[in-house]
Amino acid sequence: MKLYYMPGACPLAAHIVLEWTGAPHEAVQVARDDLKKPDYLAINPLGVVPSLEADGEVITENSGILTYLAELHPEAGLEGDGSAMSKAHVYSWLGFVNSDMHPAFKPIFGATRYLDDDAMIEKSHADARSRLRGMFEIVDRQLKGRDWIAGTRSLADPYLFVMIRWAKGTAVDLSGLDEVARFYAHMLADAGVQRALKAEGLA
């Protein structure tokens, strides 16, 4: 398998899952300037990462890639404890991180630059940080008494880890969220996470 990524971007979640599963893979760094060039557009017409080449096909989108890896390696136990309810909780939290948290960073990462008004842009950043703070408070409550967001180690955890890294790098207020801090430290101590971070030049 071949994972196309940008260091520290959302493909880090898939990178960690590849390490957790032990699946043979090659990680290929894509420069931002190359995303819209023909060579990469032939792999992913949207010109974004992640992309995963596997079995002669290309999978895009974090949710698709993470699901594929979890299904391909059931022995890793990344979809819950085997029960339908446990699996549902895993995918509920994956959906929350993928569909709610991740897009909430877009204003901070430049999606409101088109406003061409410094005050309005800054307000969009402040609103995004406030919204993200509320989401991390939900996560903090969920993590109370748990090491993993869905109760057992799952494919939602690496994605949440990436969101916390982004929050720390964009001045999102995480003060007082002790469970989030504990989860982040727990992930940082994980050998698979460390390998993925090192491979992307982040550790």
Coordinates of C-alpha atoms in Angstrom, one line a residue:
M1 CA 0.0 0.0 0.0
K2 CA 1.1 3.6 -0.7
L3 CA -0.2 6.5 1.4
Y4 CA 0.1 10.0 0.0
Y5 CA 0.3 12.6 2.8
M6 CA 1.5 16.1 3.9
P7 CA 3.3 16.2 7.2
G8 CA 0.9 16.8 10.2
A9 CA -2.1 17.0 7.9
C10 CA -5.1 14.7 8.4
P11 CA -3.5 11.7 6.6
L12 CA -1.5 11.3 9.9
A13 CA -4.5 9.4 11.2
A14 CA -4.2 6.8 8.5
H15 CA -0.5 6.7 8.9
I16 CA -1.0 5.8 12.6
V17 CA -3.5 3.1 11.7
L18 CA -1.1 1.6 9.2
E19 CA 1.5 1.4 12.0
W20 CA -1.1 -0.1 14.4
T21 CA -2.0 -2.8 11.9
G22 CA 1.5 -3.5 10.9
A23 CA 0.5 -3.4 7.2
P24 CA 3.4 -3.1 4.8
H25 CA 3.2 0.4 3.3
E26 CA 5.1 3.2 1.7
A27 CA 4.5 6.8 2.8
V28 CA 4.9 9.3 0.0
Q29 CA 5.1 13.0 1.0
V30 CA 3.3 15.4 -1.4
A31 CA 4.3 19.0 -1.5
R32 CA 1.4 21.5 -1.3
D33 CA 2.5 23.0 -4.7
D34 CA 2.2 19.5 -6.3
L35 CA -1.4 18.8 -5.2
K36 CA -2.9 20.4 -8.3
K37 CA -0.3 19.2 -10.8
P38 CA -1.3 16.5 -13.4
D39 CA 0.8 13.7 -11.8
Y40 CA -1.1 13.9 -8.5
L41 CA -4.4 14.8 -10.0
A42 CA -4.2 11.5 -11.9
I43 CA -4.1 9.8 -8.4
N44 CA -6.7 12.0 -6.7
P45 CA -8.7 14.3 -9.0
L46 CA -9.6 16.5 -6.0
G47 CA -6.0 17.4 -5.5
V48 CA -6.0 16.7 -1.7
V49 CA -4.6 14.3 0.7
P50 CA -4.9 11.5 1.8
S51 CA -4.9 9.0 -1.0
L52 CA -4.2 5.4 -0.5
E53 CA -3.2 3.1 -3.3
A54 CA -4.2 -0.5 -2.5
D55 CA -4.9 -3.6 -4.6
G56 CA -4.6 -1.6 -7.8
E57 CA -7.2 1.0 -6.7
V58 CA -7.1 4.4 -5.0
I59 CA -9.1 5.2 -1.9
T60 CA -9.6 8.8 -0.9
E61 CA -11.1 10.5 2.1
N62 CA -10.0 9.6 5.7
S63 CA -13.3 7.8 6.5
G64 CA -12.9 5.5 3.4
I65 CA -9.2 4.8 4.1
L66 CA -9.6 4.2 7.8
T67 CA -12.6 1.9 7.3
Y68 CA -10.7 0.0 4.6
L69 CA -7.7 -0.5 6.9
A70 CA -9.9 -1.6 9.9
E71 CA -11.8 -4.1 7.7
L72 CA -8.6 -5.4 6.1
H73 CA -7.1 -6.0 9.6
P74 CA -9.9 -7.2 11.9
E75 CA -7.2 -8.7 14.2
A76 CA -6.2 -5.1 15.2
G77 CA -9.7 -4.6 16.8
L78 CA -10.1 -1.0 15.5
E79 CA -13.9 -1.3 15.0
G80 CA -14.8 -2.0 18.6
D81 CA -15.2 -5.1 20.6
G82 CA -17.0 -7.1 17.9
S83 CA -20.6 -6.1 18.9
A84 CA -22.8 -4.1 16.6
M85 CA -23.3 -1.4 19.3
S86 CA -19.5 -1.1 19.9
K87 CA -18.9 -0.7 16.2
A88 CA -21.7 1.9 16.0
H89 CA -20.0 4.0 18.7
V90 CA -16.7 3.8 16.9
Y91 CA -18.3 5.2 13.7
S92 CA -20.3 7.8 15.6
W93 CA -17.1 9.2 17.0
L94 CA -15.3 8.9 13.7
G95 CA -18.1 10.8 12.1
F96 CA -18.0 13.5 14.8
V97 CA -14.3 14.0 14.3
N98 CA -14.4 13.8 10.5
S99 CA -17.6 15.7 9.8
D100 CA -17.8 18.2 12.7
M101 CA -14.3 18.9 14.2
H102 CA -12.2 18.7 11.0
P103 CA -14.3 21.2 9.0
A104 CA -14.5 23.6 12.0
F105 CA -10.8 24.3 11.5
K106 CA -11.3 25.6 7.9
P107 CA -11.7 29.3 8.8
I108 CA -8.5 29.1 10.8
F109 CA -6.7 27.5 7.9
G110 CA -7.7 30.2 5.5
A111 CA -11.2 29.4 4.2
T112 CA -12.4 32.9 5.0
R113 CA -9.5 34.7 3.4
Y114 CA -11.9 35.7 0.6
L115 CA -13.6 38.1 2.9
D116 CA -10.7 40.5 2.3
D117 CA -11.5 42.2 5.6
D118 CA -9.0 41.7 8.5
A119 CA -11.6 42.3 11.2
M120 CA -14.1 39.8 9.6
I121 CA -11.4 37.2 9.1
E122 CA -10.3 37.5 12.6
K123 CA -13.9 37.2 13.8
S124 CA -14.3 34.0 11.8
H125 CA -11.1 32.6 13.5
A126 CA -12.4 33.5 16.9
D127 CA -15.8 31.9 16.2
A128 CA -14.1 28.8 14.9
R129 CA -11.9 28.5 18.1
S130 CA -15.0 29.0 20.2
R131 CA -16.9 26.3 18.4
L132 CA -13.9 23.9 18.6
R133 CA -13.6 24.6 22.3
G134 CA -17.2 23.4 22.7
M135 CA -16.4 20.3 20.8
F136 CA -13.4 19.5 22.8
E137 CA -15.5 19.9 26.0
I138 CA -17.7 17.1 24.6
V139 CA -14.7 15.0 24.0
D140 CA -13.3 15.7 27.5
R141 CA -16.6 14.5 29.0
Q142 CA -16.6 11.3 26.9
L143 CA -13.0 10.5 27.8
K144 CA -13.8 10.5 31.6
G145 CA -12.8 7.1 32.8
R146 CA -11.8 5.9 29.3
D147 CA -8.4 5.6 27.6
W148 CA -10.0 5.7 24.2
I149 CA -12.8 7.8 22.7
A150 CA -15.1 4.9 21.9
G151 CA -14.1 2.8 24.9
T152 CA -11.7 0.5 23.1
R153 CA -8.8 1.5 20.8
S154 CA -10.3 2.3 17.5
L155 CA -9.8 4.1 14.2
A156 CA -11.4 7.2 15.7
D157 CA -8.5 7.7 18.1
P158 CA -5.7 8.7 15.7
Y159 CA -8.0 11.2 13.9
L160 CA -8.9 12.8 17.3
F161 CA -5.2 12.9 18.1
V162 CA -4.6 14.9 14.8
M163 CA -7.4 17.3 15.8
I164 CA -5.7 17.9 19.2
R165 CA -2.4 18.6 17.5
W166 CA -4.1 21.1 15.2
A167 CA -5.8 22.7 18.2
K168 CA -2.5 23.1 20.0
G169 CA -1.0 24.7 16.9
T170 CA -3.8 27.2 16.3
A171 CA -4.4 28.7 19.7
V172 CA -7.7 26.7 20.4
D173 CA -8.2 26.9 24.2
L174 CA -7.8 23.5 25.7
S175 CA -7.2 24.8 29.2
G176 CA -8.8 22.7 32.0
L177 CA -9.6 19.8 29.7
D178 CA -7.7 17.3 31.7
E179 CA -9.1 14.2 30.0
V180 CA -8.1 15.6 26.6
A181 CA -4.6 16.2 27.9
R182 CA -4.4 12.7 29.3
F183 CA -5.6 11.2 26.0
Y184 CA -3.0 13.2 24.1
A185 CA -0.2 12.2 26.3
H186 CA -1.4 8.5 26.1
M187 CA -1.3 8.7 22.3
L188 CA 2.1 10.4 22.3
A189 CA 3.5 7.5 24.3
D190 CA 2.2 4.9 21.8
A191 CA 4.9 3.2 19.8
G192 CA 2.8 3.3 16.6
V193 CA 2.1 6.9 16.9
Q194 CA 5.8 7.6 17.5
R195 CA 6.7 5.7 14.4
A196 CA 4.2 7.7 12.3
L197 CA 5.3 11.0 13.7
K198 CA 9.0 10.2 13.1
A199 CA 8.2 9.1 9.5
E200 CA 6.6 12.4 8.8
G201 CA 9.4 14.4 10.4
L202 CA 7.3 15.5 13.3
A203 CA 9.3 13.9 16.1

